[in-house]
Each structure stands twice: as C-alpha cells, then as structure tokens.
Coordinates of C-alpha atoms and ligand atoms in Angstrom, one line a residue:
M1141 CA 204.1 48.1 28.1
C1142 CA 205.9 47.0 31.3
G1143 CA 207.6 49.8 33.3
I1144 CA 210.7 49.8 35.5
V1145 CA 211.6 52.2 38.3
G1146 CA 214.6 51.9 40.6
Y1147 CA 215.7 54.3 43.3
I1148 CA 218.8 54.7 45.5
G1149 CA 219.3 57.9 47.5
K1150 CA 218.1 59.5 50.8
A1151 CA 214.4 59.8 50.3
D1152 CA 211.6 57.3 51.2
A1153 CA 212.2 54.8 48.4
T1154 CA 208.8 53.1 48.5
S1155 CA 207.0 56.4 47.9
V1156 CA 209.4 57.4 45.2
L1157 CA 209.0 54.1 43.5
I1158 CA 205.2 54.0 43.7
N1159 CA 205.0 57.6 42.4
G1160 CA 207.4 56.6 39.6
L1161 CA 205.1 53.7 38.7
R1162 CA 202.2 56.1 38.6
R1163 CA 204.1 58.1 36.0
L1164 CA 204.4 55.0 33.9
E1165 CA 200.8 53.9 34.2
Y1166 CA 200.0 55.4 30.8
R1167 CA 202.1 52.7 29.2
G1168 CA 199.5 50.1 29.9
Y1169 CA 199.9 47.3 32.5
D1170 CA 197.9 44.8 34.5
S1171 CA 199.8 44.2 37.8
A1172 CA 202.5 45.9 39.8
G1173 CA 205.1 45.2 42.4
V1174 CA 207.9 46.8 44.5
A1175 CA 211.0 45.5 46.3
I1176 CA 212.9 47.5 48.9
M1177 CA 216.0 47.0 50.9
D1178 CA 214.8 46.9 54.4
D1179 CA 217.3 46.5 57.2
G1180 CA 219.6 44.4 55.0
R1181 CA 216.8 42.2 53.7
I1182 CA 214.5 42.4 50.7
A1183 CA 210.8 43.1 51.3
I1184 CA 208.4 42.6 48.4
A1185 CA 204.8 43.7 47.9
K1186 CA 202.9 42.8 44.7
S1187 CA 199.3 43.2 43.5
P1188 CA 197.3 42.5 40.4
G1189 CA 195.5 45.6 39.0
K1190 CA 196.5 49.2 39.4
V1191 CA 199.4 50.9 41.2
A1192 CA 196.9 52.2 43.7
A1193 CA 196.2 48.6 44.7
L1194 CA 199.9 48.0 45.1
N1195 CA 200.2 51.0 47.3
D1196 CA 197.3 49.8 49.5
R1197 CA 198.8 46.3 49.6
A1198 CA 202.3 47.6 50.7
R1199 CA 200.7 49.7 53.4
A1200 CA 198.5 46.9 54.6
E1201 CA 201.3 44.2 54.6
W1202 CA 204.3 46.2 55.9
P1203 CA 204.7 48.0 59.2
A1204 CA 204.6 51.8 58.7
E1205 CA 208.3 52.2 59.4
R1206 CA 209.2 49.6 56.7
F1207 CA 207.1 51.5 54.2
S1208 CA 209.0 54.8 54.8
R1209 CA 212.5 54.0 56.0
A1210 CA 214.0 52.2 53.0
T1211 CA 216.1 54.3 50.7
T1212 CA 216.8 51.8 48.0
G1213 CA 214.4 49.7 45.9
I1214 CA 213.1 48.6 42.5
A1215 CA 209.5 48.5 41.2
H1216 CA 207.6 47.3 38.1
T1217 CA 204.4 47.5 36.2
R1218 CA 203.8 44.3 34.2
W1219 CA 201.9 43.8 31.0
A1220 CA 201.2 40.1 31.0
T1221 CA 203.0 38.0 28.4
H1222 CA 204.0 34.7 30.1
G1223 CA 201.1 33.8 32.5
P1224 CA 198.1 35.8 33.5
P1225 CA 198.2 39.1 35.5
T1226 CA 198.3 37.5 39.0
E1227 CA 200.1 38.4 42.1
V1228 CA 202.5 35.5 41.8
N1229 CA 203.4 36.4 38.2
A1230 CA 203.9 40.1 39.0
H1231 CA 207.5 41.4 39.3
P1232 CA 209.9 41.7 41.2
H1233 CA 210.9 38.0 41.2
L1234 CA 213.4 36.5 43.5
D1235 CA 216.1 34.0 42.9
Q1236 CA 216.2 30.6 44.7
S1237 CA 218.0 32.1 47.7
G1238 CA 215.5 34.9 48.1
D1239 CA 218.4 37.4 48.3
I1240 CA 218.2 38.7 44.7
A1241 CA 215.2 40.6 43.3
L1242 CA 214.7 41.4 39.7
V1243 CA 212.4 43.5 37.6
H1244 CA 212.4 42.9 33.8
N1245 CA 211.0 44.4 30.6
G1246 CA 211.2 42.4 27.4
I1247 CA 211.1 38.7 26.7
I1248 CA 213.6 35.9 27.5
E1249 CA 213.0 33.7 24.4
N1250 CA 215.0 30.7 25.6
Y1251 CA 213.4 30.7 29.1
R1252 CA 212.0 27.2 28.8
A1253 CA 215.4 25.6 28.1
L1254 CA 217.0 27.7 30.9
R1255 CA 214.2 26.8 33.3
S1256 CA 214.5 23.0 32.6
R1257 CA 218.3 23.2 33.2
L1258 CA 217.8 25.1 36.5
E1259 CA 215.0 22.7 37.6
A1260 CA 217.4 19.8 37.0
K1261 CA 219.7 21.5 39.5
G1262 CA 216.9 21.7 42.1
H1263 CA 215.5 25.2 41.5
L1264 CA 211.8 25.7 42.3
F1265 CA 209.8 28.2 40.4
L1266 CA 206.7 29.9 41.7
S1267 CA 205.5 31.7 38.7
E1268 CA 204.9 31.1 35.0
T1269 CA 207.2 34.0 33.9
D1270 CA 210.3 34.1 31.9
T1271 CA 211.5 36.8 34.4
E1272 CA 211.7 34.4 37.3
V1273 CA 213.9 32.2 35.3
L1274 CA 216.3 35.1 34.8
A1275 CA 216.3 35.9 38.5
H1276 CA 217.2 32.2 39.3
L1277 CA 219.8 32.2 36.6
I1278 CA 221.5 35.2 38.1
G1279 CA 221.4 33.5 41.5
D1280 CA 222.8 30.4 40.0
C1281 CA 225.7 32.3 38.5
H1282 CA 226.4 34.2 41.7
K1283 CA 229.8 33.1 43.0
G1284 CA 230.4 36.2 45.2
D1285 CA 230.2 39.0 42.7
L1286 CA 226.7 40.2 41.7
F1287 CA 228.0 42.2 38.7
Q1288 CA 229.8 39.2 37.3
A1289 CA 226.8 37.0 38.0
I1290 CA 224.5 39.3 36.0
C1291 CA 227.0 39.4 33.1
D1292 CA 227.3 35.6 33.1
A1293 CA 223.5 35.2 33.2
L1294 CA 222.9 37.7 30.4
H1295 CA 225.4 36.0 28.2
Q1296 CA 223.1 32.9 28.3
V1297 CA 219.9 34.8 27.5
E1298 CA 218.3 35.1 24.1
G1299 CA 215.7 37.8 23.7
T1300 CA 215.3 41.3 25.0
F1301 CA 215.7 42.8 28.4
G1302 CA 215.8 46.0 30.4
I1303 CA 216.4 44.9 34.0
A1304 CA 217.1 46.3 37.5
V1305 CA 218.5 44.0 40.2
L1306 CA 218.7 44.4 43.9
S1307 CA 220.7 42.1 46.2
A1308 CA 220.6 41.7 50.0
R1309 CA 224.2 40.6 49.7
D1310 CA 225.1 43.9 48.1
P1311 CA 222.6 46.4 49.6
H1312 CA 224.2 49.7 48.5
R1313 CA 223.8 49.5 44.8
I1314 CA 221.4 48.6 42.1
I1315 CA 222.5 47.0 38.8
T1316 CA 220.7 47.7 35.6
A1317 CA 221.2 46.5 32.1
R1318 CA 219.5 46.6 28.7
R1319 CA 219.3 44.8 25.4
G1320 CA 216.3 45.9 23.2
S1321 CA 214.3 47.4 26.1
P1322 CA 215.1 51.0 27.1
I1323 CA 216.8 52.0 30.4
V1324 CA 217.3 55.7 31.4
I1325 CA 219.3 56.7 34.5
G1326 CA 218.5 60.0 36.1
V1327 CA 221.5 61.6 37.7
G1328 CA 220.2 63.5 40.8
E1329 CA 221.9 65.2 43.7
G1330 CA 222.7 62.4 46.1
E1331 CA 220.1 60.2 44.4
T1332 CA 219.9 58.1 41.3
I1333 CA 216.7 57.0 39.6
I1334 CA 216.5 54.2 37.0
A1335 CA 213.5 54.0 34.7
S1336 CA 212.4 52.4 31.5
D1337 CA 210.9 55.8 30.5
A1338 CA 212.0 59.3 31.4
S1339 CA 208.5 60.3 32.6
A1340 CA 209.3 58.5 35.9
I1341 CA 212.5 60.6 36.3
L1342 CA 211.2 64.1 35.3
S1343 CA 210.2 65.2 38.8
H1344 CA 213.7 64.4 40.2
T1345 CA 216.1 65.6 37.6
Q1346 CA 216.6 66.7 34.0
R1347 CA 220.0 65.0 33.7
V1348 CA 219.9 61.5 32.3
I1349 CA 222.1 58.8 30.8
Y1350 CA 220.6 56.5 28.2
L1351 CA 222.0 53.0 28.3
D1352 CA 222.9 51.4 24.9
D1353 CA 222.2 47.7 24.2
N1354 CA 224.5 45.4 26.2
D1355 CA 225.4 48.1 28.7
I1356 CA 225.3 47.2 32.3
A1357 CA 225.5 49.9 35.0
I1358 CA 226.3 49.7 38.7
V1359 CA 224.4 52.5 40.3
T1360 CA 224.8 54.0 43.8
A1361 CA 223.3 57.2 45.3
D1362 CA 226.1 59.2 43.9
S1363 CA 227.9 57.2 41.2
I1364 CA 227.1 55.4 37.9
E1365 CA 229.6 53.1 36.4
I1366 CA 228.8 51.6 33.0
R1367 CA 230.5 48.6 31.4
D1368 CA 229.7 46.3 28.6
L1369 CA 228.8 42.6 29.1
H1370 CA 232.5 41.7 28.8
N1371 CA 233.2 44.0 31.8
V1372 CA 234.9 46.7 29.6
P1373 CA 234.2 50.2 30.9
V1374 CA 232.1 52.4 28.4
T1375 CA 231.4 56.1 28.5
R1376 CA 227.9 57.4 28.0
E1377 CA 227.2 61.2 27.9
I1378 CA 224.8 62.9 30.3
A1379 CA 221.9 64.4 28.3
E1380 CA 219.4 67.0 29.3
L1381 CA 215.8 65.8 29.1
G1382 CA 214.4 69.3 28.3
L1383 CA 210.9 68.2 29.3
D1384 CA 208.6 70.0 31.6
A1385 CA 207.2 67.9 34.5
E1386 CA 203.9 69.7 34.0
A1387 CA 203.7 68.4 30.5
A1388 CA 203.1 65.0 32.0
E1389 CA 200.1 66.2 34.1
K1390 CA 196.4 66.5 33.0
G1391 CA 196.3 70.3 33.4
G1392 CA 192.6 70.5 34.3
F1393 CA 191.3 68.2 31.6
D1394 CA 189.4 65.0 32.5
H1395 CA 191.7 62.8 30.5
F1396 CA 195.2 63.0 29.0
M1397 CA 193.6 62.2 25.6
L1398 CA 191.4 65.3 25.7
K1399 CA 194.4 67.4 26.9
E1400 CA 196.5 66.1 24.1
I1401 CA 193.8 66.7 21.5
H1402 CA 193.6 70.3 22.7
E1403 CA 197.3 70.7 22.7
Q1404 CA 197.6 70.0 19.0
P1405 CA 197.6 73.6 17.7
D1406 CA 200.7 74.2 20.0
C1407 CA 202.3 70.9 19.2
L1408 CA 201.9 71.5 15.4
A1409 CA 203.4 75.0 15.9
N1410 CA 206.4 73.4 17.7
A1411 CA 206.8 70.7 15.0
I1412 CA 206.8 73.4 12.2
R1413 CA 208.7 76.1 14.0
G1414 CA 212.0 77.0 12.2
R1415 CA 211.4 74.3 9.7
L1416 CA 209.9 76.2 6.8
D1417 CA 211.8 78.5 4.5
H1418 CA 209.1 80.8 3.0
S1419 CA 211.4 82.6 0.7
L1420 CA 212.6 79.5 -1.1
G1421 CA 209.3 77.6 -0.6
T1422 CA 210.9 74.6 1.0
S1423 CA 211.5 73.1 4.4
V1424 CA 214.7 72.9 6.5
L1425 CA 214.9 69.6 8.3
A1426 CA 218.4 69.8 9.9
G1427 CA 218.4 66.3 11.5
T1428 CA 218.0 64.4 8.3
G1429 CA 221.6 65.1 7.3
T1430 CA 220.8 65.1 3.6
S1431 CA 222.2 67.4 0.9
P1432 CA 220.2 68.3 -2.2
R1433 CA 222.4 65.8 -4.1
D1434 CA 221.4 63.0 -1.6
L1435 CA 217.7 63.9 -2.2
A1436 CA 218.1 63.9 -5.9
E1437 CA 219.4 60.4 -5.7
I1438 CA 216.4 59.0 -3.9
S1439 CA 214.3 56.9 -6.2
R1440 CA 211.7 55.5 -3.7
V1441 CA 210.4 56.4 -0.3
V1442 CA 209.4 53.5 1.9
L1443 CA 207.5 54.4 5.1
V1444 CA 207.4 51.8 7.9
G1445 CA 205.5 51.9 11.2
C1446 CA 202.7 50.3 13.2
G1447 CA 199.1 51.3 14.1
T1448 CA 198.6 55.0 14.1
S1449 CA 202.1 55.6 12.9
L1450 CA 201.4 53.4 10.0
H1451 CA 198.4 55.5 9.1
A1452 CA 200.5 58.6 9.2
G1453 CA 202.8 56.8 6.8
L1454 CA 199.8 56.2 4.5
V1455 CA 199.1 59.9 4.3
G1456 CA 202.9 60.4 3.7
E1457 CA 202.7 58.0 0.7
Y1458 CA 200.1 60.3 -1.0
A1459 CA 202.3 63.4 -0.1
F1460 CA 205.5 62.0 -1.6
E1461 CA 203.8 61.0 -4.8
D1462 CA 201.8 64.1 -5.1
L1463 CA 204.3 66.7 -4.1
A1464 CA 207.6 65.0 -5.1
D1465 CA 206.7 62.7 -7.9
V1466 CA 208.6 60.0 -6.2
H1467 CA 207.6 56.4 -6.0
S1468 CA 206.4 55.8 -2.4
E1469 CA 205.0 52.9 -0.5
V1470 CA 204.1 52.0 3.1
Q1471 CA 205.0 48.7 4.7
Q1472 CA 203.8 47.3 8.0
A1473 CA 206.9 47.2 10.2
A1474 CA 205.8 43.9 11.6
E1475 CA 206.0 42.2 8.2
F1476 CA 209.0 44.1 6.8
R1477 CA 211.8 41.9 7.9
Y1478 CA 209.9 38.7 7.1
R1479 CA 209.2 39.5 3.4
N1480 CA 212.7 40.2 2.0
P1481 CA 212.1 43.8 1.1
I1482 CA 213.9 44.8 -2.0
L1483 CA 216.0 47.8 -1.0
G1484 CA 219.1 49.6 -2.2
S1485 CA 221.1 52.8 -1.5
R1486 CA 218.6 54.9 -3.5
D1487 CA 215.7 53.9 -1.3
L1488 CA 214.9 56.2 1.6
V1489 CA 213.3 54.3 4.5
V1490 CA 211.5 56.4 7.0
A1491 CA 210.7 54.7 10.3
I1492 CA 207.7 56.4 12.0
S1493 CA 207.3 55.8 15.7
Q1494 CA 206.0 58.1 18.5
S1495 CA 207.7 56.1 21.2
G1496 CA 210.8 55.2 19.2
E1497 CA 210.7 51.9 21.0
T1498 CA 208.2 49.8 19.0
A1499 CA 209.9 46.4 18.6
D1500 CA 208.7 45.7 15.0
T1501 CA 209.6 49.2 13.8
L1502 CA 213.1 48.9 15.4
A1503 CA 213.5 45.5 13.6
A1504 CA 212.5 47.1 10.3
V1505 CA 215.2 49.8 10.8
R1506 CA 217.8 47.2 11.4
E1507 CA 216.7 45.3 8.3
A1508 CA 216.7 48.4 6.2
N1509 CA 220.2 49.3 7.5
Q1510 CA 221.4 45.7 6.6
K1511 CA 220.2 46.2 3.1
G1512 CA 222.0 49.4 2.6
A1513 CA 219.0 51.7 2.4
F1514 CA 219.2 55.4 3.4
V1515 CA 217.3 55.2 6.8
M1516 CA 215.9 57.9 8.9
S1517 CA 213.4 58.1 11.7
L1518 CA 210.5 60.3 12.7
C1519 CA 210.1 59.9 16.5
N1520 CA 208.6 61.9 19.3
V1521 CA 210.6 60.6 22.2
V1522 CA 214.0 62.2 22.3
G1523 CA 216.8 59.7 22.8
S1524 CA 214.6 56.7 22.0
T1525 CA 216.2 53.6 20.6
I1526 CA 214.9 54.1 17.0
A1527 CA 216.0 57.7 17.0
R1528 CA 219.4 56.8 18.2
E1529 CA 219.9 53.8 16.0
T1530 CA 218.9 55.6 12.8
G1531 CA 221.1 58.5 13.8
R1532 CA 219.3 60.8 11.4
G1533 CA 215.7 62.0 11.2
V1534 CA 213.2 64.5 12.6
Y1535 CA 211.8 64.8 16.1
L1536 CA 208.1 65.7 16.3
H1537 CA 208.4 68.0 19.3
A1538 CA 204.8 67.1 20.3
G1539 CA 205.8 66.8 24.0
P1540 CA 205.1 63.7 26.1
E1541 CA 202.1 61.7 24.8
I1542 CA 200.6 60.0 27.8
S1543 CA 197.2 58.8 26.6
V1544 CA 197.6 55.3 25.1
A1545 CA 195.6 56.4 22.1
S1546 CA 197.9 58.5 19.9
T1547 CA 196.5 61.9 18.8
K1548 CA 199.1 64.7 18.8
A1549 CA 201.8 62.4 17.6
F1550 CA 199.8 61.5 14.6
T1551 CA 199.1 65.0 13.5
C1552 CA 202.7 66.0 14.0
Q1553 CA 203.9 62.9 12.1
V1554 CA 201.8 64.0 9.2
A1555 CA 202.9 67.6 9.4
V1556 CA 206.6 66.5 9.4
L1557 CA 206.0 64.1 6.5
L1558 CA 204.4 66.9 4.5
M1559 CA 207.5 69.0 5.2
M1560 CA 209.7 66.2 4.0
A1561 CA 207.6 65.7 0.9
L1562 CA 207.8 69.5 0.3
K1563 CA 211.6 69.4 0.5
L1564 CA 211.9 66.4 -1.8
G1565 CA 209.3 68.0 -4.1
R1566 CA 211.3 71.3 -4.4
G1567 CA 214.2 69.3 -5.9
R1568 CA 211.9 67.7 -8.4
R1569 CA 208.5 69.0 -9.8
F1570 CA 207.6 71.7 -7.4
S1571 CA 208.3 75.3 -8.5
R1572 CA 209.4 78.0 -6.0
E1573 CA 205.8 79.5 -6.2
D1574 CA 204.2 76.0 -5.6
G1575 CA 206.6 75.6 -2.7
I1576 CA 205.8 79.0 -1.2
R1577 CA 202.0 78.3 -1.4
F1578 CA 202.3 74.9 0.2
A1579 CA 204.7 76.1 2.9
R1580 CA 202.0 78.8 3.8
E1581 CA 199.4 76.0 4.0
I1582 CA 201.6 74.1 6.4
E1583 CA 202.2 77.2 8.5
S1584 CA 198.4 77.6 8.8
L1585 CA 197.9 74.2 10.4
P1586 CA 197.8 75.3 14.0
S1587 CA 195.0 77.7 13.3
L1588 CA 193.0 75.2 11.2
V1589 CA 193.2 72.6 13.9
A1590 CA 192.2 75.2 16.6
R1591 CA 189.0 75.7 14.7
V1592 CA 188.2 72.0 15.0
V1593 CA 189.2 71.7 18.6
D1594 CA 186.8 74.6 19.4
Q1595 CA 183.9 72.4 18.2
S1596 CA 184.5 69.9 21.0
D1597 CA 181.1 70.6 22.7
S1598 CA 179.1 70.3 19.5
I1599 CA 181.0 67.1 18.6
A1600 CA 180.1 65.8 22.0
T1601 CA 176.4 66.4 21.2
I1602 CA 176.7 64.4 17.9
A1603 CA 178.6 61.6 19.7
A1604 CA 175.6 61.1 22.0
T1605 CA 173.6 60.0 19.0
Y1606 CA 176.2 57.3 18.1
Q1607 CA 177.3 56.0 21.5
K1608 CA 174.8 53.2 21.7
N1609 CA 175.7 51.6 18.4
E1610 CA 177.9 48.5 18.4
H1611 CA 179.4 48.9 14.9
A1612 CA 180.6 51.8 12.8
F1613 CA 182.2 52.2 9.3
F1614 CA 184.6 54.9 8.3
I1615 CA 185.0 55.7 4.7
G1616 CA 187.3 58.0 2.7
R1617 CA 189.2 58.2 -0.5
G1618 CA 192.6 59.7 -1.6
P1619 CA 194.5 61.0 1.4
M1620 CA 191.3 60.8 3.4
Y1621 CA 191.4 57.0 3.2
P1622 CA 194.1 56.7 5.8
V1623 CA 192.2 59.3 7.9
A1624 CA 189.2 56.9 7.8
L1625 CA 191.5 54.1 9.0
E1626 CA 192.8 56.2 11.8
G1627 CA 189.3 57.4 12.8
A1628 CA 188.1 53.8 13.1
L1629 CA 191.2 52.8 15.1
K1630 CA 190.6 55.6 17.5
L1631 CA 187.0 54.7 18.0
K1632 CA 187.5 51.0 18.5
E1633 CA 190.5 51.3 20.9
I1634 CA 188.9 53.6 23.4
S1635 CA 185.2 53.0 23.1
Y1636 CA 185.3 49.2 22.4
L1637 CA 182.8 49.8 19.7
H1638 CA 183.5 47.7 16.6
A1639 CA 184.7 50.1 13.9
E1640 CA 186.3 49.5 10.5
G1641 CA 187.9 51.9 8.0
Y1642 CA 187.5 51.3 4.3
H1643 CA 188.2 53.1 1.1
A1644 CA 184.9 54.6 0.2
A1645 CA 184.7 52.6 -3.1
E1646 CA 185.5 49.3 -1.3
L1647 CA 182.3 49.1 0.8
K1648 CA 180.3 47.7 -2.1
H1649 CA 182.9 44.9 -2.6
G1650 CA 181.7 43.2 0.6
P1651 CA 181.3 45.2 3.8
I1652 CA 178.1 46.9 2.5
A1653 CA 176.4 43.5 3.4
L1654 CA 176.7 44.5 7.0
L1655 CA 174.8 47.8 6.7
Q1656 CA 171.4 47.9 8.4
P1657 CA 169.0 50.7 9.1
G1658 CA 170.8 52.9 11.6
T1659 CA 174.3 51.6 11.1
P1660 CA 176.7 54.5 11.4
V1661 CA 178.8 55.4 8.4
I1662 CA 181.3 58.2 9.1
A1663 CA 182.2 59.6 5.8
L1664 CA 185.3 61.8 5.0
A1665 CA 183.5 63.9 2.4
C1666 CA 185.6 67.1 2.4
D1667 CA 185.7 69.2 -0.7
I1668 CA 188.7 67.7 -2.3
P1669 CA 189.1 65.8 -5.6
G1670 CA 187.0 62.7 -5.4
K1671 CA 184.3 64.3 -3.2
D1672 CA 181.6 63.6 -5.8
K1673 CA 182.5 60.0 -5.9
T1674 CA 182.4 59.8 -2.1
L1675 CA 179.0 61.4 -2.1
G1676 CA 177.9 58.7 -4.5
N1677 CA 179.2 56.0 -2.1
I1678 CA 177.3 57.8 0.7
E1679 CA 174.1 57.5 -1.4
E1680 CA 174.7 53.8 -1.6
C1681 CA 174.9 53.6 2.2
R1682 CA 171.8 55.8 2.7
A1683 CA 169.8 53.6 0.4
R1684 CA 170.5 50.8 2.9
G1685 CA 169.3 52.9 5.8
A1686 CA 172.8 53.8 7.2
R1687 CA 173.1 56.9 9.4
I1688 CA 175.7 59.2 7.9
L1689 CA 178.0 61.4 9.9
G1690 CA 180.0 63.5 7.4
I1691 CA 183.3 65.4 7.9
I1692 CA 182.8 68.2 5.4
T1693 CA 184.3 71.4 4.4
E1694 CA 183.0 74.6 6.0
G1695 CA 180.3 76.2 3.8
D1696 CA 179.8 73.1 1.6
H1697 CA 176.0 73.1 1.6
E1698 CA 175.8 70.5 -1.1
A1699 CA 177.7 67.9 1.0
A1700 CA 175.7 68.8 4.1
E1701 CA 172.5 67.7 2.2
F1702 CA 173.8 64.1 2.2
M1703 CA 174.4 63.9 5.9
D1704 CA 172.3 63.1 9.0
D1705 CA 175.0 64.9 11.1
F1706 CA 178.1 66.7 10.1
I1707 CA 181.3 68.2 11.5
T1708 CA 183.0 70.9 9.5
I1709 CA 186.7 71.5 8.9
P1710 CA 188.2 74.6 7.3
R1711 CA 188.9 74.6 3.5
A1712 CA 192.5 73.5 2.8
H1713 CA 194.8 71.6 0.4
P1714 CA 193.7 68.0 0.4
L1715 CA 196.9 66.8 2.1
I1716 CA 196.7 69.6 4.7
A1717 CA 193.0 68.9 5.3
T1718 CA 193.8 65.4 6.6
I1719 CA 195.1 66.9 9.8
P1720 CA 191.9 68.9 10.9
A1721 CA 189.8 66.0 9.6
V1722 CA 191.5 63.5 11.9
V1723 CA 191.2 65.9 14.8
A1724 CA 187.4 65.9 14.3
L1725 CA 187.5 62.1 14.5
Q1726 CA 189.7 62.1 17.6
L1727 CA 187.1 64.3 19.3
F1728 CA 184.3 62.1 18.1
A1729 CA 186.0 58.9 19.4
Y1730 CA 186.8 60.6 22.7
H1731 CA 183.3 61.8 23.4
V1732 CA 181.7 58.4 22.4
A1733 CA 184.1 56.6 24.8
R1734 CA 183.4 59.1 27.5
L1735 CA 179.7 58.7 27.2
R1736 CA 180.1 54.9 27.2
G1737 CA 182.0 55.2 30.5
C1738 CA 185.2 53.7 29.1
E1739 CA 188.7 54.1 30.7
I1740 CA 189.9 56.4 28.0
D1741 CA 193.6 56.9 28.8
Q1742 CA 194.4 53.3 29.5
P1743 CA 192.1 51.1 27.4
R1744 CA 192.0 47.4 28.2
N1745 CA 194.7 45.2 26.8
L1746 CA 196.6 48.1 25.2
A1747 CA 200.1 49.4 25.9
K1748 CA 201.6 52.7 25.0
S1749 CA 204.9 51.4 23.8
V1750 CA 204.8 47.9 22.2
T1751 CA 208.2 46.5 22.9
V1752 CA 207.4 42.9 22.0
E1753 CA 206.8 41.4 18.5
Ligands
F6R903 C1 197.0 53.8 18.5 C2 198.4 53.8 18.9 C3 199.2 52.6 18.4 C4 200.6 53.1 18.1 C5 201.5 51.9 17.7 C6 202.9 52.3 17.3 O1 196.4 55.0 19.1 O2 198.9 54.6 19.6 O3 198.6 52.1 17.3 O4 200.6 54.0 17.0 O5 201.6 51.0 18.7 O6 203.5 53.0 18.3 P1 204.7 54.0 18.0 O7 204.3 55.1 17.2 O8 205.2 54.4 19.4 O9 205.8 53.2 17.3

C-alpha cells in the first residue's frame, strides 16, 4: 500500500527519494509526492499516477538547482483511502503555516472530529485526506518544539500511522514515528534513510533499526534518537538486513512475477535447507521454540491469513489432519476477531503472512494472544510486525517478493506448513519410516517445481487459447481444492478475467448454470485419491460444452483423454503435488495476463501489503 521514504545526508535528496519510491512501487499506489528542504523552505511536488510522472513534474516545476541541491526530504506513494488519487490528495501535506510537511501511512480514524475542531479554530483544509488533518494538528500543537508537538498530536490520534515529518523551523532533522504501520531506519555513513519497507534502503545500507509501535525517532544525517510518546528514551538494536540489492531487480525477466515464478526451485531449497532431519524422519524448525512436550499438548491447529496466505493455510489444514491427526481449521484473518474465536492454551494459532504487515492478520495475532493460545507466525519479511509480535515462528526465506501477485511466498508457505505438519505428525501417528519417506518428498520439491517451470513456453501456447475468454472456473478436490482457489485468484488479479475456484463437486450445486460452450474449466485432475471423481465432474462440464484444461500427472494417459489441453506435473504425494500444481497455474495466469496486455506486476487497485482493515 502506501510507501514512505525520508532522506537526510549529503547526497541529492530528490533523486534518492524518487529512487526510493521506485523501489516501493511494487506495493501498489496511485499518486506520489515529494517534499524537500530547499534553502530553509519546504518545496513540494506531487502528481497523480506513477513515480515517473512525479519525477517529470518536479523537474518541470522546480529550477534544476532546486532539484539537485537539497540534502533532506520526505516522499510518499499513496494508495487512495480518503478521497480519490488526485494531486491535491497526494502526500506530503502541509500544516496551516506551510512550515511543516507530513507523509503518512495508515488511517487516522477520528480525523473527522479532529478536522471539525481545527476548522472551528480557523484551519483551512485543501484535501479530503485524514493525513492533512494530522499535519494541521501537529502545527496546532507546535509551541516551539517540533518533537513535543508531534507527541502531543499523536496522543490525540486514534488509528494507525507510520509518519515522517519535515519542518522549515527545524531543517536539520526529520522526525518519524509509528503505530501499526512499519517504519525502518537505515543507518548509513553520514546519511540516514527512513522507509516503510526495507526495499527502499537496500541500496544504501544493510544496517537498519525497526521502530516499534509508539516509538518516535529524531533523525539527523549521523544520529538517531528514539523515544516513546511520553518522551522516555528507548533503545532499539541495529539489525542486518541480509538482503541482496539485486534480489529486488528483475534480472533479465520481463516482469517480477515471471522472475519470482522461476526463482521457486531456489526459494524452496532455501526454505527447506537445514530444516529436515532425514535420520529421524522429522523437521527441525528452530524458531518455533517448541519442545516435543509442547507439541504433544496441542489439540488443535488454527491457521489464519488473507488471500493467497489463506489458501496456503487451507493446504496446511489438510496436511495437519492427514499427517498429524490433529484437528485443524482455517479462519479468515479479517473475521477472526469479530467472531469470538474459542481458543485456549492447547490451540496452536499459526498466522500466515508474506509481508508480515497485513492489518487483519496482525489483529488476529493480537486476538489469539489475548485468548491465551500458543501463537506463531509464518512470514517472509524478516523483522516484520507480525514476526516480531509473535516472537516465534518460521521465516520463509523466499527473498523479496516484489510482484503484487504472490507466487514464491505461497509455495514456500506450503512447504513450511508441510514441515510443521511432519514435525507434529512424528509426535503422533507418523512412524520413523513414514517420516523419512515424507521428508524425502519435501526435499525433492525444488526439482519437481523446476520441471514445471521448464514448461513455461508450452504453457504460454496453451494460454493463447484461453486469453480471449471473460470467465473461467477452477475445480479441484482434497488438497487440490485450495490450489483451485489460488489458481483462480492468480488469474483474476493479474488478467482481470473473471475466475472462480470451486470444489469439483460443488459446481453442480449452482455454478454449473454458468457453463456455456467454450467456457474454460481448469481442472486439477492429478493422480491422487479422488481423481476418478474429479474426472466424473469434468465429464459433467464437457457435457455442457466447457473447454477443459487439465493439470494432470505425467504419464497419466487416462486423464489426458478427458482434456482439451493439459499441463503435466511430476508424480508426488498428494500434499507435495499441490506445489508443482500451483506453479503450473501461476504460469498459466502470467501468460494469459501478458497476452491480454495487462500490467502484471502492479495490477489495478491492488496493494502488496494491505495495512488497512
Ligand atoms: C494475492 C496476494 C494477496 C496476499 C494477501 C495477504 O496474490 O498476494 O492475496 O496474499 O494480501 O498478504 P500477506 O501474505 O502479506 O499477509
């Protein structure tokens, strides 16, 4: 969603800020803006649309020396919430005096009440945003000390924020704070970079400080002082990012999504490395902080997440029941805290989130903690809020996922869930031999996935047949049912084709009414238990003229007979096969979207990290 960059140092701040915003483009946004400290005054440029448009606007509106001489500034990409994506609604926003500029991620929930109060005092607002209200509130609280003014203002605010503030009255520092929206501070040599996401910092330094909720930091080119909102100093450790700047580049691929699909064999190898004990037939997941006794106590596994992460949880549900004989269920994170979940100390709640910042998943973690459940997380972004708040869990090690459509995070999430289920299973029904066999299957995942990735060109040829359709149905059963849901989500979000995932048996309970001659049905018909029933469901679709694209097991000539087109995946255990199967659907969605000329990495209306409810 929205992105923040702040810079104070010796370099040309405008270029640093705009390059930083480019690094955050993947998060999804619809307008952008920058404020720099120019000769003791704040200069602002804003634009609807892309960061490139902002760059053009700043160059057109500012004299060349202004563009390049500033060494301090803040910048923002906005994903519209309050008011459309116009220039006037874009950040930075100024206070009434025009001396204080603010960029903000999150939502000020009581902004209407604050705005009325300020209007009664004579404040004039230019935009429809909640952020401008906060800028004015800070200005209103300013009695000579910017830090104190920000503290006083933030005490009056309900909601979430990650902010960076620049003041012409205090030109040699930037103040940044967070509650509910991440802020990372890059500690460079004679320069400091503030960002909502480490991707904007990577090319400057690997040394970062993550702010905690209610931290407020005074940042100069060579110092960072952190306090809480009551002005009490707090200490935050410097962490190493351990990320390669190249990981956030396209590396010769046309799109990040295609690159990330191709990276999956390596990502899976990283997610698995050192985590399987082949002699005991189990997994070793150090970060979970669980003893065999803790695991034996668990009576239920509750998996929470949103979107693609929710679908990974649905595969996990099958795995926990199948491998570990433990009652397991998946709950939508968005609903979790509103439905009074029944939880206790023997319930293991696993929060699944690539970004580790999804507002609903974070709220579910807090609810589960409140209820005394045993909570852990499965995140990709190291140091993210969910990872830090749960304090225990497993990192995916998938590397930065830049494409808005999640691919490698999903496959690594499933791989880690399978390892978790294996571990739990070994304490219960799984024998050592069963465990050794399953561990070997997990170990083979990178090569199984590589065999699907290698089919990219032939999948592109198949995609050409389907790209003109406006609707598609994905069907599967057992652990392939969540794969059908995920395949439909991938297709709709990047190709804007209407796609729905159903349990294969569910079609005839209603959706089959929509089938017409030529309607695509993408069937997960791999050779796993239930295949014959799925083939029966395919017959029902064929009888209505649907065009069938099957995902089938290599060498399964019987299944091939049922299909108009098919993509093969290697033979594997049904749970393991979910991963190569989803990779086939990722490639299918990618090629359909490419042929339809869609903006694949940043689909319309979507954001990479959904930090609002
Ligand atoms: C779809 C997609 C989203 C995310 C969802 C949760 O491709 O990426 O559905 O899966 O927004 O995000 P995380 O996993 O960051 O919590």
